[in-house]
Amino acid sequence: MGLADFMKEARGQLDLTSEALKLVAARFETAMREGLAGRPSSLRMLPSYLARPGGGERGDAVAVDFGGTNVRVLRVRLADGRAQSEKSSSFCLKDPKGTYDHTRAQTRAEELFDFIARHVADVLAGESAILPLGHTFSFPCRQEGINQAVLIQWTKEIRTSGVEGRDVTPLLTEALERQGVRHVRPRAVINDTVGTLIAAAYQLRDVDLGSICGTGHNTCYLEPCHPLTGQPMIVNMESGNFDGVTLTPFDRAVNDASGYPGAQLLEKQVSGAYLGEVVLAALRAMTAEGLLPAANKSWDRGTLTGVNLTQVLKDGPDCGKTKSVAQTQLALTDLSKEQLLSIRKLVESVTGRSARLAGATYAGVVRYLDPGLGRGHVVAIDGSLYAHMPGYDAGIRAGLEAVLGPGARSVTTRLIKDGSGIGAAIAAVVADAQA
Ligand code: GLC
């Protein structure tokens, strides 16, 4: 097979048609209904026990934002409809120099939470006022209340032992006690998508979806009448686990090589942690066809990062940036212009598919909420892909338009920076007032 034929076939699989995106949105809507009714579904539809905030919440709170290998601790002040982060510290659970890694299976839950609690102690050093704490824990959790969350299963390739199946609130509370932090009270535990929706809704009207397009991918929405309470409640769909999109051979290769084959299929097609892996799978297929020279380096997981893909997307007509990524990351030199252009097109197809798929799932939620598209809807989004990847927002819009047609005009997308932490602080203040 020649390069042109290979590219035609690969792009035929990756560049989803409007019909394919409509099918994704329809399957997503069905999966939402099934999951909400408690029937088998790849959408977990987890209750958060939180509704949209009123905007008048006031007070000080601490937020612990545990999203993946990075954790942030923030001290937040809410006043007059504004949330301000007054102090913050960000740290990695995995030392880049390799001296420690709290995300591997050899680490126990207590060690991980002690490490986090020590950072809370640092941020609050010298303070004595009693503060409510909101914990953003961005993994699938079974909740039976606002301050209780049992980890169902790790995602994002984290493996720390002894956390799955346990409620993370006592894990954090006991660690804070062990570290001598006695003036904070954990009050709420939320998902990062829920935090993003809450932080946006604190300031804006019409926000009914919250989503993360970053290392991980997931979306929540405001269910107008939750079956558990008959009241409005934000539902964490864990949409990264959605299985309604046809897998290409590249997706199958990524899935087979992952820590959780069969799980988080949409996340493996959309999120920053996996986009480079999908591109690598396509490049491996090209090499196997003799369309790229064999590299004298193995392409391990993480060989192509989101930053590398962004560099390629920003390339000019001379393909200089693609050439440099091919040399430094893939150890491929002396590529022809046609080969460099093919690599760039693959990156465009894989990242474009990610954005369009996210847009199609948002369209599915909007259809579920408002079949006649009679009102405005805001999707609050955070994450590195949405914030930094060229063309990502345009791709989301293309996905929305493919499904909703001109009705997509009723849907607005908004970048909400650090919403996951701010949202946890808002949730903590709300829960503290109810305690
Ligand atoms: C993963 C987690 C989910 C989280 C998302 C974004 O999909 O399972 O809970 O919201 O990543 O961080």
Tab-separated table of C-alpha atoms and ligand atoms in Angstrom:
chain	number	residue	atom	x	y	z
A	1	MET	CA	0.000	0.000	0.000
A	2	GLY	CA	1.316	3.494	-0.864
A	3	LEU	CA	1.341	6.446	1.521
A	4	ALA	CA	-1.586	8.143	-0.241
A	5	ASP	CA	-3.727	4.991	0.084
A	6	PHE	CA	-2.760	4.509	3.718
A	7	MET	CA	-3.731	8.096	4.519
A	8	LYS	CA	-7.017	7.805	2.653
A	9	GLU	CA	-7.957	4.736	4.662
A	10	ALA	CA	-6.789	6.136	8.018
A	11	ARG	CA	-8.564	9.442	7.524
A	12	GLY	CA	-11.669	7.632	6.316
A	13	GLN	CA	-11.752	5.932	9.722
A	14	LEU	CA	-10.816	8.951	11.852
A	15	ASP	CA	-12.631	11.844	10.135
A	16	LEU	CA	-16.168	11.215	11.350
A	17	THR	CA	-19.041	12.218	9.049
A	18	SER	CA	-22.047	14.185	10.265
A	19	GLU	CA	-24.061	10.964	10.132
A	20	ALA	CA	-21.532	9.203	12.388
A	21	LEU	CA	-21.599	12.114	14.861
A	22	LYS	CA	-25.418	12.093	14.895
A	23	LEU	CA	-25.312	8.406	15.729
A	24	VAL	CA	-22.862	9.073	18.589
A	25	ALA	CA	-25.166	11.772	20.013
A	26	ALA	CA	-28.228	9.511	19.735
A	27	ARG	CA	-26.448	6.592	21.432
A	28	PHE	CA	-25.195	8.952	24.136
A	29	GLU	CA	-28.709	10.184	24.858
A	30	THR	CA	-29.962	6.600	25.088
A	31	ALA	CA	-27.080	5.662	27.411
A	32	MET	CA	-27.969	8.631	29.657
A	33	ARG	CA	-31.595	7.490	29.970
A	34	GLU	CA	-30.597	3.866	30.617
A	35	GLY	CA	-27.966	4.807	33.216
A	36	LEU	CA	-30.283	7.208	35.022
A	37	ALA	CA	-32.980	4.536	35.208
A	38	GLY	CA	-30.422	2.146	36.763
A	39	ARG	CA	-30.299	-0.129	33.724
A	40	PRO	CA	-26.998	-1.378	32.239
A	41	SER	CA	-25.197	1.497	30.507
A	42	SER	CA	-21.617	2.568	29.830
A	43	LEU	CA	-22.543	5.925	31.433
A	44	ARG	CA	-22.368	5.599	35.218
A	45	MET	CA	-24.638	8.634	35.865
A	46	LEU	CA	-23.348	9.186	39.415
A	47	PRO	CA	-25.358	11.464	41.732
A	48	SER	CA	-23.459	14.427	43.266
A	49	TYR	CA	-26.065	15.557	45.818
A	50	LEU	CA	-25.430	19.111	44.631
A	51	ALA	CA	-27.531	21.479	42.556
A	52	ARG	CA	-26.594	24.739	40.883
A	53	PRO	CA	-25.384	27.325	43.440
A	54	GLY	CA	-27.484	30.442	43.947
A	55	GLY	CA	-24.583	32.888	43.481
A	56	GLY	CA	-25.044	34.479	46.919
A	57	GLU	CA	-22.824	32.003	48.831
A	58	ARG	CA	-20.193	33.740	50.998
A	59	GLY	CA	-17.294	32.629	53.164
A	60	ASP	CA	-13.785	31.184	53.194
A	61	ALA	CA	-12.900	27.589	52.337
A	62	VAL	CA	-10.039	25.316	51.419
A	63	ALA	CA	-10.088	23.169	48.300
A	64	VAL	CA	-8.023	20.086	47.608
A	65	ASP	CA	-8.097	19.416	43.883
A	66	PHE	CA	-6.926	15.876	43.113
A	67	GLY	CA	-7.316	15.420	39.378
A	68	GLY	CA	-4.563	13.040	38.367
A	69	THR	CA	-0.862	13.107	39.041
A	70	ASN	CA	-1.111	16.802	40.034
A	71	VAL	CA	-2.820	18.011	43.176
A	72	ARG	CA	-3.616	21.616	44.081
A	73	VAL	CA	-4.498	23.087	47.427
A	74	LEU	CA	-6.312	26.444	47.330
A	75	ARG	CA	-7.611	28.818	49.948
A	76	VAL	CA	-10.638	30.527	48.459
A	77	ARG	CA	-12.761	33.524	49.479
A	78	LEU	CA	-16.326	33.788	48.204
A	79	ALA	CA	-17.896	37.216	48.387
A	80	ASP	CA	-20.369	39.237	46.334
A	81	GLY	CA	-20.744	36.597	43.631
A	82	ARG	CA	-16.987	36.376	43.128
A	83	ALA	CA	-14.672	33.526	44.022
A	84	GLN	CA	-11.089	34.475	44.628
A	85	SER	CA	-8.220	32.095	45.180
A	86	GLU	CA	-6.049	33.702	47.856
A	87	LYS	CA	-3.270	31.181	48.277
A	88	SER	CA	-2.490	28.033	46.396
A	89	SER	CA	0.111	25.375	45.965
A	90	SER	CA	0.433	22.775	43.253
A	91	PHE	CA	2.443	19.590	43.521
A	92	CYS	CA	3.012	16.359	41.718
A	93	LEU	CA	2.268	12.905	43.157
A	94	LYS	CA	5.036	11.527	41.000
A	95	ASP	CA	8.460	13.144	41.225
A	96	PRO	CA	9.741	13.801	37.681
A	97	LYS	CA	13.235	12.915	38.963
A	98	GLY	CA	11.924	9.551	40.094
A	99	THR	CA	12.550	9.840	43.859
A	100	TYR	CA	8.916	9.044	44.720
A	101	ASP	CA	5.696	7.975	43.001
A	102	HIS	CA	2.497	7.979	45.047
A	103	THR	CA	0.450	6.771	42.056
A	104	ARG	CA	1.967	3.303	41.712
A	105	ALA	CA	0.512	0.123	43.178
A	106	GLN	CA	3.288	-0.176	45.788
A	107	THR	CA	2.079	3.018	47.513
A	108	ARG	CA	-0.639	2.588	50.148
A	109	ALA	CA	-3.682	4.868	50.470
A	110	GLU	CA	-2.445	6.262	53.808
A	111	GLU	CA	0.910	7.345	52.334
A	112	LEU	CA	-0.829	9.090	49.431
A	113	PHE	CA	-3.269	10.978	51.673
A	114	ASP	CA	-0.561	11.870	54.228
A	115	PHE	CA	1.420	13.428	51.387
A	116	ILE	CA	-1.610	15.512	50.356
A	117	ALA	CA	-2.384	16.467	53.973
A	118	ARG	CA	1.184	17.765	54.448
A	119	HIS	CA	0.610	20.174	51.552
A	120	VAL	CA	-2.673	21.327	53.114
A	121	ALA	CA	-0.725	21.997	56.317
A	122	ASP	CA	1.819	24.084	54.362
A	123	VAL	CA	-0.816	26.226	52.632
A	124	LEU	CA	-2.638	26.868	55.926
A	125	ALA	CA	0.475	27.419	58.049
A	126	GLY	CA	-0.140	30.186	60.593
A	127	GLU	CA	-3.949	30.087	60.263
A	128	SER	CA	-6.276	29.114	63.064
A	129	ALA	CA	-9.787	29.967	61.813
A	130	ILE	CA	-11.914	26.874	61.261
A	131	LEU	CA	-12.434	26.370	57.542
A	132	PRO	CA	-14.673	24.012	55.566
A	133	LEU	CA	-12.822	21.889	53.027
A	134	GLY	CA	-14.049	20.817	49.598
A	135	HIS	CA	-12.313	17.873	48.005
A	136	THR	CA	-12.304	17.505	44.248
A	137	PHE	CA	-11.573	13.854	43.620
A	138	SER	CA	-11.771	13.328	39.880
A	139	PHE	CA	-12.399	9.624	39.543
A	140	PRO	CA	-15.597	7.567	39.362
A	141	CYS	CA	-17.097	7.485	42.865
A	142	ARG	CA	-20.316	6.098	44.299
A	143	GLN	CA	-21.860	8.842	46.435
A	144	GLU	CA	-24.650	8.521	48.953
A	145	GLY	CA	-24.267	12.065	50.192
A	146	ILE	CA	-22.391	15.258	49.512
A	147	ASN	CA	-19.433	14.296	51.731
A	148	GLN	CA	-19.087	10.636	51.014
A	149	ALA	CA	-17.500	9.106	47.901
A	150	VAL	CA	-16.414	5.517	47.440
A	151	LEU	CA	-13.875	5.109	44.638
A	152	ILE	CA	-15.317	2.584	42.185
A	153	GLN	CA	-12.178	2.218	40.100
A	154	TRP	CA	-9.069	4.279	39.389
A	155	THR	CA	-8.815	5.864	35.932
A	156	LYS	CA	-6.002	7.870	34.277
A	157	GLU	CA	-3.532	5.027	34.899
A	158	ILE	CA	-3.323	5.640	38.692
A	159	ARG	CA	-2.874	2.474	40.764
A	160	THR	CA	-2.262	3.393	44.428
A	161	SER	CA	-3.397	0.435	46.586
A	162	GLY	CA	-6.144	0.435	49.142
A	163	VAL	CA	-8.246	3.286	47.735
A	164	GLU	CA	-10.614	1.422	45.385
A	165	GLY	CA	-13.752	0.423	47.277
A	166	ARG	CA	-13.116	2.938	50.083
A	167	ASP	CA	-14.671	6.257	51.003
A	168	VAL	CA	-12.065	8.961	50.356
A	169	THR	CA	-13.452	11.406	52.956
A	170	PRO	CA	-12.250	9.430	56.026
A	171	LEU	CA	-8.981	8.736	54.204
A	172	LEU	CA	-8.361	12.487	53.872
A	173	THR	CA	-9.812	13.384	57.300
A	174	GLU	CA	-7.613	10.856	59.125
A	175	ALA	CA	-4.532	11.964	57.185
A	176	LEU	CA	-5.224	15.602	58.128
A	177	GLU	CA	-5.481	14.537	61.776
A	178	ARG	CA	-2.203	12.598	61.554
A	179	GLN	CA	-0.538	15.703	60.102
A	180	GLY	CA	-1.909	17.889	62.915
A	181	VAL	CA	-4.291	19.906	60.688
A	182	ARG	CA	-7.192	20.277	63.113
A	183	HIS	CA	-8.877	23.453	61.923
A	184	VAL	CA	-10.317	22.240	58.619
A	185	ARG	CA	-13.534	20.284	58.270
A	186	PRO	CA	-13.994	18.198	55.106
A	187	ARG	CA	-17.569	18.973	54.025
A	188	ALA	CA	-17.958	18.043	50.366
A	189	VAL	CA	-16.391	15.740	47.840
A	190	ILE	CA	-17.003	16.383	44.158
A	191	ASN	CA	-15.842	15.458	40.673
A	192	ASP	CA	-13.855	18.042	38.652
A	193	THR	CA	-16.617	18.303	36.026
A	194	VAL	CA	-19.085	19.090	38.830
A	195	GLY	CA	-16.656	21.716	40.198
A	196	THR	CA	-16.377	23.300	36.767
A	197	LEU	CA	-20.167	23.479	36.381
A	198	ILE	CA	-20.606	24.914	39.898
A	199	ALA	CA	-17.831	27.513	39.495
A	200	ALA	CA	-19.321	28.657	36.185
A	201	ALA	CA	-22.897	28.722	37.497
A	202	TYR	CA	-21.783	30.838	40.478
A	203	GLN	CA	-21.261	33.676	38.007
A	204	LEU	CA	-23.201	32.873	34.825
A	205	ARG	CA	-26.768	31.944	33.931
A	206	ASP	CA	-27.855	29.003	31.790
A	207	VAL	CA	-24.902	26.746	32.692
A	208	ASP	CA	-26.137	23.183	32.557
A	209	LEU	CA	-23.094	21.179	31.462
A	210	GLY	CA	-19.585	20.981	32.945
A	211	SER	CA	-16.801	19.171	31.142
A	212	ILE	CA	-13.088	18.457	31.268
A	213	CYS	CA	-11.090	18.120	28.060
A	214	GLY	CA	-7.610	17.608	29.464
A	215	THR	CA	-5.549	14.637	30.609
A	216	GLY	CA	-8.905	12.943	31.237
A	217	HIS	CA	-12.301	13.491	29.669
A	218	ASN	CA	-15.686	13.570	31.337
A	219	THR	CA	-18.922	15.573	31.418
A	220	CYS	CA	-21.615	16.283	34.012
A	221	TYR	CA	-24.980	18.011	33.603
A	222	LEU	CA	-27.776	19.388	35.728
A	223	GLU	CA	-30.579	16.823	35.837
A	224	PRO	CA	-33.809	18.815	36.319
A	225	CYS	CA	-35.591	16.031	38.194
A	226	HIS	CA	-33.311	13.420	39.705
A	227	PRO	CA	-34.997	10.032	40.314
A	228	LEU	CA	-33.511	9.845	43.843
A	229	THR	CA	-34.876	13.163	45.088
A	230	GLY	CA	-37.310	14.511	42.492
A	231	GLN	CA	-35.183	17.676	42.672
A	232	PRO	CA	-32.516	19.180	40.409
A	233	MET	CA	-29.140	17.490	40.884
A	234	ILE	CA	-25.828	17.556	39.028
A	235	VAL	CA	-25.000	14.119	37.612
A	236	ASN	CA	-21.417	13.023	36.935
A	237	MET	CA	-21.871	10.896	33.840
A	238	GLU	CA	-18.284	9.495	33.767
A	239	SER	CA	-18.652	9.876	30.025
A	240	GLY	CA	-15.040	8.806	29.476
A	241	ASN	CA	-16.415	5.290	29.862
A	242	PHE	CA	-18.972	5.719	27.012
A	243	ASP	CA	-18.648	2.880	24.506
A	244	GLY	CA	-20.842	4.078	21.645
A	245	VAL	CA	-18.143	5.203	19.178
A	246	THR	CA	-16.805	2.770	16.564
A	247	LEU	CA	-13.191	1.831	17.331
A	248	THR	CA	-10.557	2.158	14.604
A	249	PRO	CA	-7.654	-0.333	14.519
A	250	PHE	CA	-5.570	2.418	16.187
A	251	ASP	CA	-8.070	2.701	19.059
A	252	ARG	CA	-8.006	-1.077	19.491
A	253	ALA	CA	-4.210	-1.027	19.749
A	254	VAL	CA	-4.346	1.748	22.387
A	255	ASN	CA	-7.056	-0.061	24.334
A	256	ASP	CA	-5.180	-3.383	24.303
A	257	ALA	CA	-1.999	-1.726	25.612
A	258	SER	CA	-3.740	0.236	28.382
A	259	GLY	CA	-3.970	-0.610	32.074
A	260	TYR	CA	-7.750	-1.129	31.750
A	261	PRO	CA	-8.634	-2.798	28.435
A	262	GLY	CA	-12.324	-2.379	27.624
A	263	ALA	CA	-12.858	0.507	30.048
A	264	GLN	CA	-12.815	4.270	29.416
A	265	LEU	CA	-13.161	3.819	25.652
A	266	LEU	CA	-14.308	7.377	24.863
A	267	GLU	CA	-11.558	8.752	27.113
A	268	LYS	CA	-9.040	6.772	25.057
A	269	GLN	CA	-10.341	8.506	21.894
A	270	VAL	CA	-10.696	12.007	23.334
A	271	SER	CA	-8.381	12.793	26.247
A	272	GLY	CA	-4.891	14.256	26.282
A	273	ALA	CA	-3.453	11.211	28.061
A	274	TYR	CA	-4.240	9.044	25.043
A	275	LEU	CA	-4.234	11.226	21.890
A	276	GLY	CA	-0.480	10.810	21.453
A	277	GLU	CA	-0.949	7.031	21.843
A	278	VAL	CA	-3.560	6.959	19.044
A	279	VAL	CA	-1.179	8.893	16.756
A	280	LEU	CA	1.657	6.507	17.690
A	281	ALA	CA	-0.541	3.513	16.864
A	282	ALA	CA	-1.174	5.005	13.401
A	283	LEU	CA	2.542	5.707	12.932
A	284	ARG	CA	3.377	2.121	13.927
A	285	ALA	CA	0.919	0.907	11.283
A	286	MET	CA	2.681	3.166	8.742
A	287	THR	CA	6.053	1.719	9.715
A	288	ALA	CA	4.699	-1.822	9.408
A	289	GLU	CA	3.643	-0.980	5.831
A	290	GLY	CA	7.170	0.319	5.112
A	291	LEU	CA	5.844	3.864	4.735
A	292	LEU	CA	8.125	5.259	7.462
A	293	PRO	CA	11.699	4.196	8.217
A	294	ALA	CA	12.176	2.046	11.331
A	295	ALA	CA	13.253	4.269	14.245
A	296	ASN	CA	16.309	3.308	16.280
A	297	LYS	CA	14.344	3.993	19.487
A	298	SER	CA	11.271	2.296	20.887
A	299	TRP	CA	8.153	4.473	20.999
A	300	ASP	CA	7.087	3.944	24.591
A	301	ARG	CA	3.936	5.277	26.192
A	302	GLY	CA	4.188	9.068	26.430
A	303	THR	CA	6.563	9.427	23.455
A	304	LEU	CA	4.152	11.990	21.968
A	305	THR	CA	2.679	14.373	24.539
A	306	GLY	CA	-0.195	16.826	24.138
A	307	VAL	CA	2.451	19.562	23.895
A	308	ASN	CA	4.083	17.757	20.932
A	309	LEU	CA	0.731	17.422	19.171
A	310	THR	CA	0.090	21.142	19.694
A	311	GLN	CA	3.503	21.928	18.170
A	312	VAL	CA	2.607	19.900	15.076
A	313	LEU	CA	-0.796	21.601	14.812
A	314	LYS	CA	0.902	25.009	14.842
A	315	ASP	CA	3.234	24.080	11.980
A	316	GLY	CA	3.658	26.314	8.935
A	317	PRO	CA	3.956	25.270	5.260
A	318	ASP	CA	7.641	24.274	5.643
A	319	CYS	CA	6.710	21.448	8.128
A	320	GLY	CA	9.603	22.616	10.344
A	321	LYS	CA	7.839	21.897	13.643
A	322	THR	CA	6.661	18.444	12.552
A	323	LYS	CA	10.220	17.702	11.446
A	324	SER	CA	11.608	18.681	14.816
A	325	VAL	CA	8.995	16.616	16.735
A	326	ALA	CA	9.756	13.632	14.449
A	327	GLN	CA	13.451	13.986	15.223
A	328	THR	CA	13.345	14.633	18.949
A	329	GLN	CA	10.408	12.420	19.967
A	330	LEU	CA	10.308	9.684	17.345
A	331	ALA	CA	14.005	9.555	16.357
A	332	LEU	CA	12.974	9.794	12.708
A	333	THR	CA	15.276	11.841	10.493
A	334	ASP	CA	15.412	12.512	6.758
A	335	LEU	CA	11.656	12.234	6.261
A	336	SER	CA	10.261	13.413	2.940
A	337	LYS	CA	7.851	16.330	2.763
A	338	GLU	CA	5.059	13.859	1.966
A	339	GLN	CA	5.858	11.810	5.082
A	340	LEU	CA	5.961	14.943	7.265
A	341	LEU	CA	2.655	16.151	5.833
A	342	SER	CA	1.111	12.736	6.503
A	343	ILE	CA	2.203	12.853	10.146
A	344	ARG	CA	0.677	16.296	10.464
A	345	LYS	CA	-2.584	15.170	8.859
A	346	LEU	CA	-2.782	12.223	11.237
A	347	VAL	CA	-2.349	14.560	14.202
A	348	GLU	CA	-5.058	16.849	12.782
A	349	SER	CA	-7.425	13.912	12.290
A	350	VAL	CA	-6.861	12.429	15.753
A	351	THR	CA	-7.181	15.758	17.617
A	352	GLY	CA	-10.062	16.922	15.387
A	353	ARG	CA	-11.933	13.690	16.093
A	354	SER	CA	-11.427	14.234	19.824
A	355	ALA	CA	-13.017	17.694	19.719
A	356	ARG	CA	-15.886	16.655	17.425
A	357	LEU	CA	-16.691	13.656	19.614
A	358	ALA	CA	-16.800	15.870	22.710
A	359	GLY	CA	-19.130	18.252	20.820
A	360	ALA	CA	-21.388	15.395	19.701
A	361	THR	CA	-21.775	14.141	23.278
A	362	TYR	CA	-22.649	17.687	24.466
A	363	ALA	CA	-25.257	17.781	21.704
A	364	GLY	CA	-26.680	14.488	23.015
A	365	VAL	CA	-27.059	16.016	26.500
A	366	VAL	CA	-28.640	19.208	25.149
A	367	ARG	CA	-31.137	17.131	23.115
A	368	TYR	CA	-32.004	15.154	26.241
A	369	LEU	CA	-32.552	18.345	28.271
A	370	ASP	CA	-34.284	20.426	25.652
A	371	PRO	CA	-35.447	18.490	22.566
A	372	GLY	CA	-36.982	21.600	20.968
A	373	LEU	CA	-33.808	23.653	21.589
A	374	GLY	CA	-35.991	26.335	23.069
A	375	ARG	CA	-33.484	27.966	25.414
A	376	GLY	CA	-29.796	28.799	25.827
A	377	HIS	CA	-27.286	26.284	27.208
A	378	VAL	CA	-23.753	26.980	28.427
A	379	VAL	CA	-21.149	24.217	28.519
A	380	ALA	CA	-18.438	25.147	31.063
A	381	ILE	CA	-15.167	23.508	30.019
A	382	ASP	CA	-11.693	23.283	31.519
A	383	GLY	CA	-8.600	21.253	30.656
A	384	SER	CA	-5.422	21.603	28.643
A	385	LEU	CA	-6.871	20.493	25.296
A	386	TYR	CA	-9.655	23.030	25.434
A	387	ALA	CA	-7.449	25.794	26.828
A	388	HIS	CA	-4.398	25.330	24.604
A	389	MET	CA	-4.900	23.094	21.585
A	390	PRO	CA	-5.323	25.066	18.336
A	391	GLY	CA	-8.715	24.478	16.712
A	392	TYR	CA	-10.164	22.512	19.657
A	393	ASP	CA	-13.087	24.852	20.317
A	394	ALA	CA	-13.838	25.019	16.575
A	395	GLY	CA	-13.868	21.193	16.530
A	396	ILE	CA	-16.354	21.094	19.423
A	397	ARG	CA	-18.575	23.557	17.556
A	398	ALA	CA	-18.328	21.396	14.433
A	399	GLY	CA	-19.506	18.400	16.485
A	400	LEU	CA	-22.416	20.404	17.942
A	401	GLU	CA	-23.413	21.703	14.501
A	402	ALA	CA	-23.213	18.276	12.852
A	403	VAL	CA	-25.822	17.034	15.326
A	404	LEU	CA	-27.969	20.075	16.076
A	405	GLY	CA	-27.702	21.994	12.791
A	406	PRO	CA	-28.576	25.697	13.165
A	407	GLY	CA	-29.934	24.862	16.658
A	408	ALA	CA	-26.282	24.639	17.798
A	409	ARG	CA	-26.458	28.428	18.091
A	410	SER	CA	-28.351	27.957	21.354
A	411	VAL	CA	-25.263	26.264	22.852
A	412	THR	CA	-22.305	28.340	24.091
A	413	THR	CA	-18.978	26.891	25.217
A	414	ARG	CA	-16.972	28.739	27.886
A	415	LEU	CA	-13.486	28.208	29.270
A	416	ILE	CA	-13.660	28.126	33.083
A	417	LYS	CA	-10.156	28.168	34.500
A	418	ASP	CA	-9.516	26.337	37.785
A	419	GLY	CA	-13.229	25.703	38.176
A	420	SER	CA	-12.600	22.286	39.681
A	421	GLY	CA	-10.926	23.794	42.766
A	422	ILE	CA	-13.148	26.860	43.056
A	423	GLY	CA	-16.237	24.656	42.653
A	424	ALA	CA	-15.069	22.476	45.557
A	425	ALA	CA	-14.735	25.572	47.761
A	426	ILE	CA	-18.264	26.677	46.791
A	427	ALA	CA	-19.604	23.170	47.515
A	428	ALA	CA	-17.838	23.196	50.912
A	429	VAL	CA	-19.430	26.534	51.862
A	430	VAL	CA	-22.873	25.286	50.740
A	431	ALA	CA	-22.487	22.033	52.711
A	432	ASP	CA	-21.098	23.832	55.764
A	433	ALA	CA	-24.180	26.049	55.882
A	434	GLN	CA	-26.378	22.912	55.833
A	435	ALA	CA	-24.326	21.055	58.494
B	1	GLC	C1	-11.437	10.596	34.255
B	1	GLC	C2	-12.161	10.383	35.584
B	1	GLC	C3	-13.268	11.406	35.759
B	1	GLC	C4	-12.727	12.814	35.571
B	1	GLC	C5	-12.002	12.938	34.241
B	1	GLC	C6	-11.380	14.317	34.031
B	1	GLC	O1	-12.326	10.337	33.221
B	1	GLC	O2	-12.682	9.067	35.643
B	1	GLC	O3	-13.863	11.293	37.034
B	1	GLC	O4	-13.767	13.744	35.653
B	1	GLC	O5	-10.983	11.956	34.157
B	1	GLC	O6	-10.413	14.602	34.995
